[in-house]
CSV table of C-alpha atoms and ligand atoms in Angstrom, one decimal:
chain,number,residue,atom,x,y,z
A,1,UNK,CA,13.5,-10.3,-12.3
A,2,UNK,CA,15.5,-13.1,-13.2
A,3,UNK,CA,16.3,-15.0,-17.0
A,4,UNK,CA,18.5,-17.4,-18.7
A,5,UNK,CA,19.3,-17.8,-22.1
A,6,UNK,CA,19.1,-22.0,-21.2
A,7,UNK,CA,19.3,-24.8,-24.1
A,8,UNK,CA,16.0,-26.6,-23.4
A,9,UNK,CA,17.7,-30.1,-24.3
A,10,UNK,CA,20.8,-30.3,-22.7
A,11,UNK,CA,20.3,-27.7,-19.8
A,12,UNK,CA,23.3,-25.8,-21.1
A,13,UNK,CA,22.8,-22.2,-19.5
A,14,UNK,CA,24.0,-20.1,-21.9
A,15,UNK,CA,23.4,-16.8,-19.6
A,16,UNK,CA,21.7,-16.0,-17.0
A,17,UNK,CA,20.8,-12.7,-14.8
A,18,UNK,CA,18.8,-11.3,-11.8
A,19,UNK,CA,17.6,-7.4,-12.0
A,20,UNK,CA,17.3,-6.5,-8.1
A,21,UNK,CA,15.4,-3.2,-6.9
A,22,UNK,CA,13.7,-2.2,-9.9
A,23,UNK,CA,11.8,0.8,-9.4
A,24,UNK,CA,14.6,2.3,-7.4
A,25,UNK,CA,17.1,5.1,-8.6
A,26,UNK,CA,20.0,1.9,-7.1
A,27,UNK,CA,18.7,-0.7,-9.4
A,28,UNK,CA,21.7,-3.4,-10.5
A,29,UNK,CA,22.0,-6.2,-13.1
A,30,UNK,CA,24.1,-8.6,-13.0
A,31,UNK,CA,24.7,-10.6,-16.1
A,32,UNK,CA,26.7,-13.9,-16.6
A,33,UNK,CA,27.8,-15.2,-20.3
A,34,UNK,CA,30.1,-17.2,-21.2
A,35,UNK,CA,31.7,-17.1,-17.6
A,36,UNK,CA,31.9,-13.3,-17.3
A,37,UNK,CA,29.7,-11.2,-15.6
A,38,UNK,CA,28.8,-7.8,-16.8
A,39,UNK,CA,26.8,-5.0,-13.9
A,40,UNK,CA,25.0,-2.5,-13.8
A,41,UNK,CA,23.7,0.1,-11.4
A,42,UNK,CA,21.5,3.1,-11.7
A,43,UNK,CA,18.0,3.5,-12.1
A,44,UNK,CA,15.5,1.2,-13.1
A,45,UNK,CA,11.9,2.4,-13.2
A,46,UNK,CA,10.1,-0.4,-14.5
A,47,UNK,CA,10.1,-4.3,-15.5
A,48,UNK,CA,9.8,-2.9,-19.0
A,49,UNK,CA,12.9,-1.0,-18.4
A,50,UNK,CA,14.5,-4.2,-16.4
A,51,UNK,CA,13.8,-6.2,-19.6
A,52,UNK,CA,15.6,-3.8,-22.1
A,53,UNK,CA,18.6,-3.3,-20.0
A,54,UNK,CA,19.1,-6.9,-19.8
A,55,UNK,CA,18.4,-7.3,-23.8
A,56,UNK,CA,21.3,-4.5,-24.1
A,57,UNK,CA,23.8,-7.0,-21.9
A,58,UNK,CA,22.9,-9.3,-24.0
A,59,UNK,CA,23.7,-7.3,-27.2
A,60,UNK,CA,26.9,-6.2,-25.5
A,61,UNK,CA,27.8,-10.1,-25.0
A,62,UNK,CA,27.5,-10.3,-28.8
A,63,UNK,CA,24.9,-11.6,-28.9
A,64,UNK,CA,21.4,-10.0,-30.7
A,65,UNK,CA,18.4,-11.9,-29.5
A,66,UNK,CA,16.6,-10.5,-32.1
A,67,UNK,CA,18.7,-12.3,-35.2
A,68,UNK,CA,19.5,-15.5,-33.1
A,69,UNK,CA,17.4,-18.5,-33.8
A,70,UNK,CA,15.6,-17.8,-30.2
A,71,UNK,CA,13.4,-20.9,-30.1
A,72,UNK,CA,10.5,-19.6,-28.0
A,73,UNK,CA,10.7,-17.2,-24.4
A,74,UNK,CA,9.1,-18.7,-21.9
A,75,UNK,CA,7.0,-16.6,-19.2
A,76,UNK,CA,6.6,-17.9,-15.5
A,77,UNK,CA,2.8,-16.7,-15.1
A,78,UNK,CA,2.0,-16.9,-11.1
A,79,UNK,CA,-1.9,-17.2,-11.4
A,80,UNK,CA,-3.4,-19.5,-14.2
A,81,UNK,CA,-7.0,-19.8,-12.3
A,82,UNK,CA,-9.5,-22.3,-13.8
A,83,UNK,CA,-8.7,-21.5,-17.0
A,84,UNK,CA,-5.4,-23.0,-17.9
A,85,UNK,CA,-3.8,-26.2,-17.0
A,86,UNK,CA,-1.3,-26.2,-19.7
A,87,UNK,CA,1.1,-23.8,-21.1
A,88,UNK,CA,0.2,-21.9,-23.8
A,89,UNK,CA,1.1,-19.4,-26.1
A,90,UNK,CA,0.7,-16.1,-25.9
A,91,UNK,CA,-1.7,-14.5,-27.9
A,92,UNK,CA,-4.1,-11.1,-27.5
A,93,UNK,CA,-7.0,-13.5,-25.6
A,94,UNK,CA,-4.4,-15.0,-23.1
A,95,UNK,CA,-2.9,-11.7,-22.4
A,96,UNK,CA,-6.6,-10.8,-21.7
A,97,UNK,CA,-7.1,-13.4,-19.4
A,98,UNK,CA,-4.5,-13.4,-17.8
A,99,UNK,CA,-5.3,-9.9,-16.9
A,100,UNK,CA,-8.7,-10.9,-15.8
A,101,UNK,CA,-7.5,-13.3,-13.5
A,102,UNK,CA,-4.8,-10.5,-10.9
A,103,UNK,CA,-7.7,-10.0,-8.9
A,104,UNK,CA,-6.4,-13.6,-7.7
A,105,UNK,CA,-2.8,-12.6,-7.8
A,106,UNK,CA,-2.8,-8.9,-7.5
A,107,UNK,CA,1.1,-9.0,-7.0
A,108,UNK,CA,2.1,-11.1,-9.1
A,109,UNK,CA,-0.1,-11.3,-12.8
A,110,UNK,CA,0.2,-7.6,-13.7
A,111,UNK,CA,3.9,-7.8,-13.3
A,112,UNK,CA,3.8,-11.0,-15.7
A,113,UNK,CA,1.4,-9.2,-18.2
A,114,UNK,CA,4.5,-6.5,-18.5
A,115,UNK,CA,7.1,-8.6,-19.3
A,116,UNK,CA,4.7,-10.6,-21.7
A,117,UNK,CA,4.0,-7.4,-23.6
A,118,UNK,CA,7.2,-6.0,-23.3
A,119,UNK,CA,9.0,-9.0,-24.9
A,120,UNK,CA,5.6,-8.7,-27.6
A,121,UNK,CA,7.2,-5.6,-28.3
A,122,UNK,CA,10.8,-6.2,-28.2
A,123,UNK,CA,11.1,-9.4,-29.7
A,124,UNK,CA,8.2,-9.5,-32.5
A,125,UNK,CA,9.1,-13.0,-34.2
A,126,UNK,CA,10.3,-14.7,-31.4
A,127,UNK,CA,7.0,-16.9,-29.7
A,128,UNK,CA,6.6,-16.5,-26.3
A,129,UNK,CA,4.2,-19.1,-24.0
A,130,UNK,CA,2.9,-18.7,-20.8
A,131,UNK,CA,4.3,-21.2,-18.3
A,132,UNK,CA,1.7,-21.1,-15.4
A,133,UNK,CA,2.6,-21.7,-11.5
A,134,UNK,CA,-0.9,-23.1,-10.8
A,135,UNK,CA,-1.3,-25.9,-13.7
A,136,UNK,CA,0.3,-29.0,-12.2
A,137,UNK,CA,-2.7,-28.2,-9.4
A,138,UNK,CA,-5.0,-27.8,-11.9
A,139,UNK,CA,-6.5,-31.1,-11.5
A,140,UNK,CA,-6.4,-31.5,-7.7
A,141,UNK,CA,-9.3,-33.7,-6.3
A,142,UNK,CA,-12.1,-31.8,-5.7
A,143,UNK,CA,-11.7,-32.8,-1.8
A,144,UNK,CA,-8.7,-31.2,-1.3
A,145,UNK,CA,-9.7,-28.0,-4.0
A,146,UNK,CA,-12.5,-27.3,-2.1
A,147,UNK,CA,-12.9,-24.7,0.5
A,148,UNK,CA,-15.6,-25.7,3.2
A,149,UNK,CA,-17.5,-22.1,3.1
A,150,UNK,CA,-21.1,-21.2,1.3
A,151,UNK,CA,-20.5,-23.3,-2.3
A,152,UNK,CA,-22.4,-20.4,-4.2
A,153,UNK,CA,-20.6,-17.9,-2.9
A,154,UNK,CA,-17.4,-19.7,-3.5
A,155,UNK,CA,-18.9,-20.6,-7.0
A,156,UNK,CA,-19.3,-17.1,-7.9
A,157,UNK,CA,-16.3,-16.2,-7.2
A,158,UNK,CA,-14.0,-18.3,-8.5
A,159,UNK,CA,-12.5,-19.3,-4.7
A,160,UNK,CA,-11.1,-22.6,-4.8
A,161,UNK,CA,-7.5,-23.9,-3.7
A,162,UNK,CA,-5.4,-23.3,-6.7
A,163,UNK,CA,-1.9,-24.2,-5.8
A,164,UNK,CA,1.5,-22.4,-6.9
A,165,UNK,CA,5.3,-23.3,-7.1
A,166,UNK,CA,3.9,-26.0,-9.7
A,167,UNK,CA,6.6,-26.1,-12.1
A,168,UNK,CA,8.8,-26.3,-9.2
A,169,UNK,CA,7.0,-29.4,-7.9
A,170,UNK,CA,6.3,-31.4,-11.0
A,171,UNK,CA,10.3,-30.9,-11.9
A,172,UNK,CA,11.0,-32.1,-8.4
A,173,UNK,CA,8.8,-35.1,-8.7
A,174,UNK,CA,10.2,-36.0,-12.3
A,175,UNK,CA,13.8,-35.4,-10.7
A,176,UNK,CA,12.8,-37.8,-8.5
A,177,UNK,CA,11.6,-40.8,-9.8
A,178,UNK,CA,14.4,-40.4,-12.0
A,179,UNK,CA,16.8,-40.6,-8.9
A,180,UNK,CA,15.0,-43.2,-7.8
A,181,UNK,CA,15.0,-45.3,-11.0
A,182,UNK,CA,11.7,-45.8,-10.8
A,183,UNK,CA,8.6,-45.3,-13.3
A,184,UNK,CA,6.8,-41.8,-11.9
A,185,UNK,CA,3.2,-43.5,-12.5
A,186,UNK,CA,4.0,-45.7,-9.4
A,187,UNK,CA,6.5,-43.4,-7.4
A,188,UNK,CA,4.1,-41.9,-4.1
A,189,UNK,CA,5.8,-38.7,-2.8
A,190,UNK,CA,6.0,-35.7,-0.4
A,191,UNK,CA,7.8,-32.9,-1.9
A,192,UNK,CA,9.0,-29.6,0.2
A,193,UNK,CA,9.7,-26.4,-2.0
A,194,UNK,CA,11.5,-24.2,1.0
A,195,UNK,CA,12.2,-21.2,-0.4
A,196,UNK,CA,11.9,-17.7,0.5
A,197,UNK,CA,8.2,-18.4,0.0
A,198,UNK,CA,7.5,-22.4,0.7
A,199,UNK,CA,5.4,-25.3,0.0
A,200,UNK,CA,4.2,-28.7,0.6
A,201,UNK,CA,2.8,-31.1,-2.1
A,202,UNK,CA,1.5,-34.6,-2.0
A,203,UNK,CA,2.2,-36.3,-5.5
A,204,UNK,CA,0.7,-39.5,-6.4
A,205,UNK,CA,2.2,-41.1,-9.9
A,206,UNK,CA,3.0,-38.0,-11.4
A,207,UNK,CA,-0.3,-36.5,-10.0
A,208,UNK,CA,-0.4,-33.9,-7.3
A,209,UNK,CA,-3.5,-34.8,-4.9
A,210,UNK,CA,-2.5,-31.9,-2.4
A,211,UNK,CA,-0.8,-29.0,-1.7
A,212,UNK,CA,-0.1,-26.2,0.8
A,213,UNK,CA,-0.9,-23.4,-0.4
A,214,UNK,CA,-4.5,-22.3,-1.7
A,215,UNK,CA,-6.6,-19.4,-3.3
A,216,UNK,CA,-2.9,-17.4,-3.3
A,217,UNK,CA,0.3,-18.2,-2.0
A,218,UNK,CA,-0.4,-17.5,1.3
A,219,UNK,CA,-1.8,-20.6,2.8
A,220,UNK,CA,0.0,-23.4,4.1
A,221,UNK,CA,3.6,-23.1,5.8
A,222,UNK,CA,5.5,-20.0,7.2
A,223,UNK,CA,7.3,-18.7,5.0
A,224,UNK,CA,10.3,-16.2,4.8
A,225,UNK,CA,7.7,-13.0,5.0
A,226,UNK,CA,3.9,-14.7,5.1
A,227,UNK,CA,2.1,-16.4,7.8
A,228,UNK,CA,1.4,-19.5,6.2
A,229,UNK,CA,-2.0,-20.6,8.5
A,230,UNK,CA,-4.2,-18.5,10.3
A,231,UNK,CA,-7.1,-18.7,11.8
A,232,UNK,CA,-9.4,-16.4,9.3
A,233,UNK,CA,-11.0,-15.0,11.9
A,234,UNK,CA,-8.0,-12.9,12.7
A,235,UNK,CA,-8.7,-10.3,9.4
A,236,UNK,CA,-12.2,-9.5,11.0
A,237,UNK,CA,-10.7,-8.9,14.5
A,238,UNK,CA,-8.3,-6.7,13.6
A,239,UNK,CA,-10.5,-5.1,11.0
A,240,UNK,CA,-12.9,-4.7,14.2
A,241,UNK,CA,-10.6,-4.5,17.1
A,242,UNK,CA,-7.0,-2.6,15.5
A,243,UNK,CA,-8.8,-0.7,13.6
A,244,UNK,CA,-6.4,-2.3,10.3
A,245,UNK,CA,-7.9,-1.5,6.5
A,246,UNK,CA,-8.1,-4.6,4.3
A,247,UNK,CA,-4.6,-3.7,2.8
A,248,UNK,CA,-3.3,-2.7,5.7
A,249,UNK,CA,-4.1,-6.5,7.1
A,250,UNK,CA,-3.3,-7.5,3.1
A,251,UNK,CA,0.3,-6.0,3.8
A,252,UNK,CA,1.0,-7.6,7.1
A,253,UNK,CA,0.1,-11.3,6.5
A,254,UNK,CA,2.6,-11.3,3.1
A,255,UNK,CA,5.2,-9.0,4.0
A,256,UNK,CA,5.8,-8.2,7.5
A,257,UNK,CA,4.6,-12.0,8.7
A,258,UNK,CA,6.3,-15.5,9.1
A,259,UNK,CA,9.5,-15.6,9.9
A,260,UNK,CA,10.3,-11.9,9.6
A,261,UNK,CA,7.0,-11.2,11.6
A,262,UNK,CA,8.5,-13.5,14.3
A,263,UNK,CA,12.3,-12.5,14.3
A,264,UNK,CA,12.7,-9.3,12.4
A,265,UNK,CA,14.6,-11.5,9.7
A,266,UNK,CA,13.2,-13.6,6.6
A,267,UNK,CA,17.1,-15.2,5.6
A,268,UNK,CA,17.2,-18.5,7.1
A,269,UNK,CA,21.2,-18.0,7.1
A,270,UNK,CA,21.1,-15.4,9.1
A,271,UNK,CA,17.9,-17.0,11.4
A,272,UNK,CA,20.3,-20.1,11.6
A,273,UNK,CA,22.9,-18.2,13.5
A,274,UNK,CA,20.9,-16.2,15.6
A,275,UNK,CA,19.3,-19.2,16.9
A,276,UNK,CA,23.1,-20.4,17.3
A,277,UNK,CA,23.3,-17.7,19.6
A,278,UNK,CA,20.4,-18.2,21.8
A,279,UNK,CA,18.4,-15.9,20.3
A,280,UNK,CA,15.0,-15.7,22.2
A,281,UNK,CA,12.8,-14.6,18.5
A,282,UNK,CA,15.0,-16.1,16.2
A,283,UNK,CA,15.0,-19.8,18.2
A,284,UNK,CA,10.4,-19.3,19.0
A,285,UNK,CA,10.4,-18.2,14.7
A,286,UNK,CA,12.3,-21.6,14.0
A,287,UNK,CA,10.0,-23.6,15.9
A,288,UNK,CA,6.9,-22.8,14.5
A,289,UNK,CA,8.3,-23.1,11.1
A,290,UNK,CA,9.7,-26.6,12.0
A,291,UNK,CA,6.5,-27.2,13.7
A,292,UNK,CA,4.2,-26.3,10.8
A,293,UNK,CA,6.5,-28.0,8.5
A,294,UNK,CA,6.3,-31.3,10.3
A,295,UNK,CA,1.9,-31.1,10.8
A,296,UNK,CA,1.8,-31.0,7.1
A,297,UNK,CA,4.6,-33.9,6.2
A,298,UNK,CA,1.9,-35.9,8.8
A,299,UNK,CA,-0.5,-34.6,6.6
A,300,UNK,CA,0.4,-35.9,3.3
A,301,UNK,CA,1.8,-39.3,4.7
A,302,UNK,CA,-1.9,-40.1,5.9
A,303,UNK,CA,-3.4,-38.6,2.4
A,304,UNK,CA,-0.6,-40.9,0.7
A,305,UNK,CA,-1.2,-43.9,2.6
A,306,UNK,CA,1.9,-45.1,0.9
A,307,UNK,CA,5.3,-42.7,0.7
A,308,UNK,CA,8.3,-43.9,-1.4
A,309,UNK,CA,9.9,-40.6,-1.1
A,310,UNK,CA,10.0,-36.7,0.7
A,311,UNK,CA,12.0,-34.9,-1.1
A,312,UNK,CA,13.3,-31.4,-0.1
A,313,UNK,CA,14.3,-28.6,-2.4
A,314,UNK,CA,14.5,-24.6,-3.0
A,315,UNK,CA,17.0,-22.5,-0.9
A,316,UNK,CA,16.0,-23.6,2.6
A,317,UNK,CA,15.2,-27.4,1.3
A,318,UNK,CA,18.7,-27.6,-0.2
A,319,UNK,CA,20.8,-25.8,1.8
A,320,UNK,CA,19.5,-25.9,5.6
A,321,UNK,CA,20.4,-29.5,7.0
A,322,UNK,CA,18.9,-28.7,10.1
A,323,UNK,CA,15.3,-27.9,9.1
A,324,UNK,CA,15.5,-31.3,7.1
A,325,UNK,CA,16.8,-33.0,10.8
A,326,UNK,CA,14.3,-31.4,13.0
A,327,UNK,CA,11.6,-31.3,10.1
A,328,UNK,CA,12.2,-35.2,9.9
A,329,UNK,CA,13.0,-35.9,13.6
A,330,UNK,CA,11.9,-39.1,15.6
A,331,UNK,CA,9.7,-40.3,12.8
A,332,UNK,CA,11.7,-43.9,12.8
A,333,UNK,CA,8.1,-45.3,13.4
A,334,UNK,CA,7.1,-44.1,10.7
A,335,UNK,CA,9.6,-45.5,8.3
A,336,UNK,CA,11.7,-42.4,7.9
A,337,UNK,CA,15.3,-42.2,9.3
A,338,UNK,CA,18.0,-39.0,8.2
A,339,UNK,CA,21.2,-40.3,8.0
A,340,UNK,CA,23.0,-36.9,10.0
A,341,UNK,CA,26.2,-37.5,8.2
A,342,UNK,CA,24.8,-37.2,4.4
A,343,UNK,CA,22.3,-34.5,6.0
A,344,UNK,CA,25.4,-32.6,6.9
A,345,UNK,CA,27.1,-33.0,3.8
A,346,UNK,CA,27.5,-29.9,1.1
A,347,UNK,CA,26.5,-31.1,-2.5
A,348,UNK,CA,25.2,-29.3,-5.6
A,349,UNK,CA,23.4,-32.2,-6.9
A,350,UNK,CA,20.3,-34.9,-6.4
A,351,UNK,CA,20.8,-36.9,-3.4
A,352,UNK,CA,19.8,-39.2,-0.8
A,353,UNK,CA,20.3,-38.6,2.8
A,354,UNK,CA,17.8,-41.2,4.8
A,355,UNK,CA,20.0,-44.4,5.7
A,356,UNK,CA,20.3,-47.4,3.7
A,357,UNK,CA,17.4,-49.4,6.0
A,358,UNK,CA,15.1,-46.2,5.9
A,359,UNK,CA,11.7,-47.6,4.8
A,360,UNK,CA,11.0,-44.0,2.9
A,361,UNK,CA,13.8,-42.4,1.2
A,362,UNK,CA,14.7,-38.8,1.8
A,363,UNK,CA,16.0,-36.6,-0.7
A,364,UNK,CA,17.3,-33.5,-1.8
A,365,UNK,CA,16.7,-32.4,-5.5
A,366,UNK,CA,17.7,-29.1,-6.6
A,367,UNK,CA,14.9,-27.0,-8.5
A,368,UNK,CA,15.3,-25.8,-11.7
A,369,UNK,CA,12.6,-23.8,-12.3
A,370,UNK,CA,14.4,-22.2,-15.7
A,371,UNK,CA,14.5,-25.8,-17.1
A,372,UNK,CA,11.3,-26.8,-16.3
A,373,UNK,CA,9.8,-23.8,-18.0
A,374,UNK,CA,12.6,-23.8,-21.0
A,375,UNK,CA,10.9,-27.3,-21.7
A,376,UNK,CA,8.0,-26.8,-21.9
A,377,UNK,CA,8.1,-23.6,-24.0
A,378,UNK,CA,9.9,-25.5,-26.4
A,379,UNK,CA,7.6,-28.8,-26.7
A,380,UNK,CA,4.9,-26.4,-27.1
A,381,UNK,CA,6.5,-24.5,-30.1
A,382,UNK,CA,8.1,-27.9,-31.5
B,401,LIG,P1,12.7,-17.7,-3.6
B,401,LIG,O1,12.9,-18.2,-5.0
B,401,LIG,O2,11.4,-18.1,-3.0
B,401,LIG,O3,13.0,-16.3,-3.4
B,401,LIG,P2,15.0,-19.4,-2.9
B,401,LIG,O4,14.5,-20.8,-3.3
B,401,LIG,O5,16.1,-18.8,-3.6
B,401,LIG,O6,13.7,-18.5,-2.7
B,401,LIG,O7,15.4,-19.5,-1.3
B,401,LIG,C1,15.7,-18.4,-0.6
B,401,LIG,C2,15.9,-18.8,0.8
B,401,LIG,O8,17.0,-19.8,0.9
B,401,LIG,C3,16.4,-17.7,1.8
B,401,LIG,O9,15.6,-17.7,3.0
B,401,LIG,C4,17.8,-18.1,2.1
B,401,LIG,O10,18.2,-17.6,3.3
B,401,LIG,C5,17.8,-19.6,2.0
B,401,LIG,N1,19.1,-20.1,1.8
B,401,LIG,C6,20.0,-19.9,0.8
B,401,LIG,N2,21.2,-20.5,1.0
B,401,LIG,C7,21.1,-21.0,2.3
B,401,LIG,C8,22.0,-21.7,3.1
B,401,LIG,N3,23.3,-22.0,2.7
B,401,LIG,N4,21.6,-22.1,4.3
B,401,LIG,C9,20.3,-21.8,4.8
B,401,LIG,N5,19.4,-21.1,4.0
B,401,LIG,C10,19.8,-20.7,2.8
């Protein structure tokens, strides 16, 4: 679980923390405020009990989120289905439907649905708004939201390429144009969240046309622990053939897949210096990633027609200048040249590593998912 206390106008970060193996009797919080960071370690049974202890830090910072003028909290809600395209706030129907809708994101909406009702409880006056991963894909063109199986079947059960990463995307593309100097409504571009889990969008002015993953976050690129692409017809042949349940095949393709499935390891740090040492798995796991990578930047570029910009961001996106070289190798022809010196370079912030005569301008934009969400809370209760 991860928060900031973040000023929604300035971007101050007034705190921020990260709860890591709740459920475990070795759960830790580390929380940063005001420049010092207070831990702790023990156990941690549940995001109900993550959200307390951090509350308590806070309250130890001297500071009583109950009594401060907290403006709104905002919620990052993984699976918004069909129903929402905006954020909104959080009331008895959106908790409902938001609980309606984990049969699409099984991992992901019931853990929201306890932190919404546990900062409900917590924080009575304060309003909280739901800040969904799948609105800036709410609108995709039908084309590209459209699975090619039986429409009824699809119809009637809601199956349809929904998108996630969203606010990460439409942040990036913002960050972007802004970089750029350039209005968004005419700014084309490809954007690469590479994170632990990664994506691909195509945005046209402002508008996202395409995107990587689908129904749930599995579709599209490898990623630190999920396959990314399969053919389909692997689940029935191993239902058939390894004898595998549904969750057992469930399990597999999200968290023992990808890059972890290939090498035994899902942090590209450490992937990056096995391959530095010849490693057989580690070197075979990086080329399929670069290789997927690379299908779906030809993708978009053809769905685009025009491309003013691919821009790179997330942990992988901002930190590994290799898998922007390789990802963006031998593509002069296509108006796209790295420049290997700015690549290389270490930076914090929004920059521009294609050379000065590159026809399509690379970048890397940081994410700031905290922000993004921060904003939008606060529009919404402004
Ligand atoms: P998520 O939010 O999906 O968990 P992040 O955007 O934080 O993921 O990215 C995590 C990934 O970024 C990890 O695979 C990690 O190895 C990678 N990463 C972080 N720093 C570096 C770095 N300096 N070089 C290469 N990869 C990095």
């Amino acid at each position: 679980m991860k928060y900031q206390l973040v000023h929604p106008d300035s971007g101050e970060v007034i705190a921020s923390g990260v709860v890591e193996r709740i459920g475990d009797h070795d759960a830790s919080v580390e929380h940063t405020q005001n420049g010092d960071t207070q831990n702790f370690s023990g156990a941690i049974t549940n995001h109900r009990e993550a959200l307390q202890r951090a509350l308590h830090l806070f309250d130890e910072c001297g500071t009583d989120l109950r009594t401060s003028d907290l403006l709104a909290v905002g919620h990052r809600v993984v699976h918004g289905g069909k129903s929402f395209s905006e954020p909104v706030l959080v009331s008895d129907e959106v908790i409902a439907e938001v609980d309606r809708l984990s049969s699409l994101a099984p991992l992901h909406n019931p853990v929201n649905l306890i932190g919404i009702e546990a900062i409900r409880e917590l924080l009575p006056d304060v309003p909280a708004v739901c800040v969904f991963d799948t609105a800036f894909f709410h609108d995709l063109p039908s084309h590209s939201a459209t699975y090619a199986i039986d429409h009824e079947v699809a119809e009637r059960h809601n199956i349809r390429r929904y998108g996630f990463h969203g606010t990460s995307h439409e942040y990036v593309s913002g960050a972007a144009a802004e970089f750029l100097d350039r209005d968004p409504a005419d700014v084309n571009l490809i954007v690469l969240h590479l994170g632990n889990g990664a994506s691909a969008s195509a945005v046209r002015g402002g508008r996202a046309v395409d995107t990587s993953m689908g129904l749930t976050p599995l579709e599209g690129l490898v990623m630190g622990t999920r396959s990314g692409d399969i053919d389909p017809a692997i689940v029935m042949y191993l239902r058939r053939v390894a004898d595998m349940d549904v969750d057992a095949i469930d399990t597999m393709l999200n968290k023992s897949s990808g890059l972890k499935g290939l090498c035994g390891e899902n942090d590209f740090r450490t992937i990056t210096s096995m391959v530095d040492d010849g490693d057989e798995a580690a070197t075979l796991a990086y080329d399929v990633y670069i290789h997927r990578l690379r299908r779906y930047i030809g993708a978009y570029l053809v769905d685009l027609g025009r491309v003013d910009a691919i821009v790179f961001t997330a942990g992988v996106g901002e930190n590994a200048p290799t898998v922007r070289r390789d990802g963006l190798a031998n593509l002069e022809r296509f108006g796209i040249v790295v420049d290997d010196d700015a690549n290389a370079a270490r930076s914090r912030d929004a920059r521009r590593i294609s050379t000065g005569d590159s026809e399509i301008a690379v970048l890397v934009i940081p994410t700031n998912e905290e922000l993004a969400i921060a904003r939008k809370a606060a529009a919404l209760v402004r």
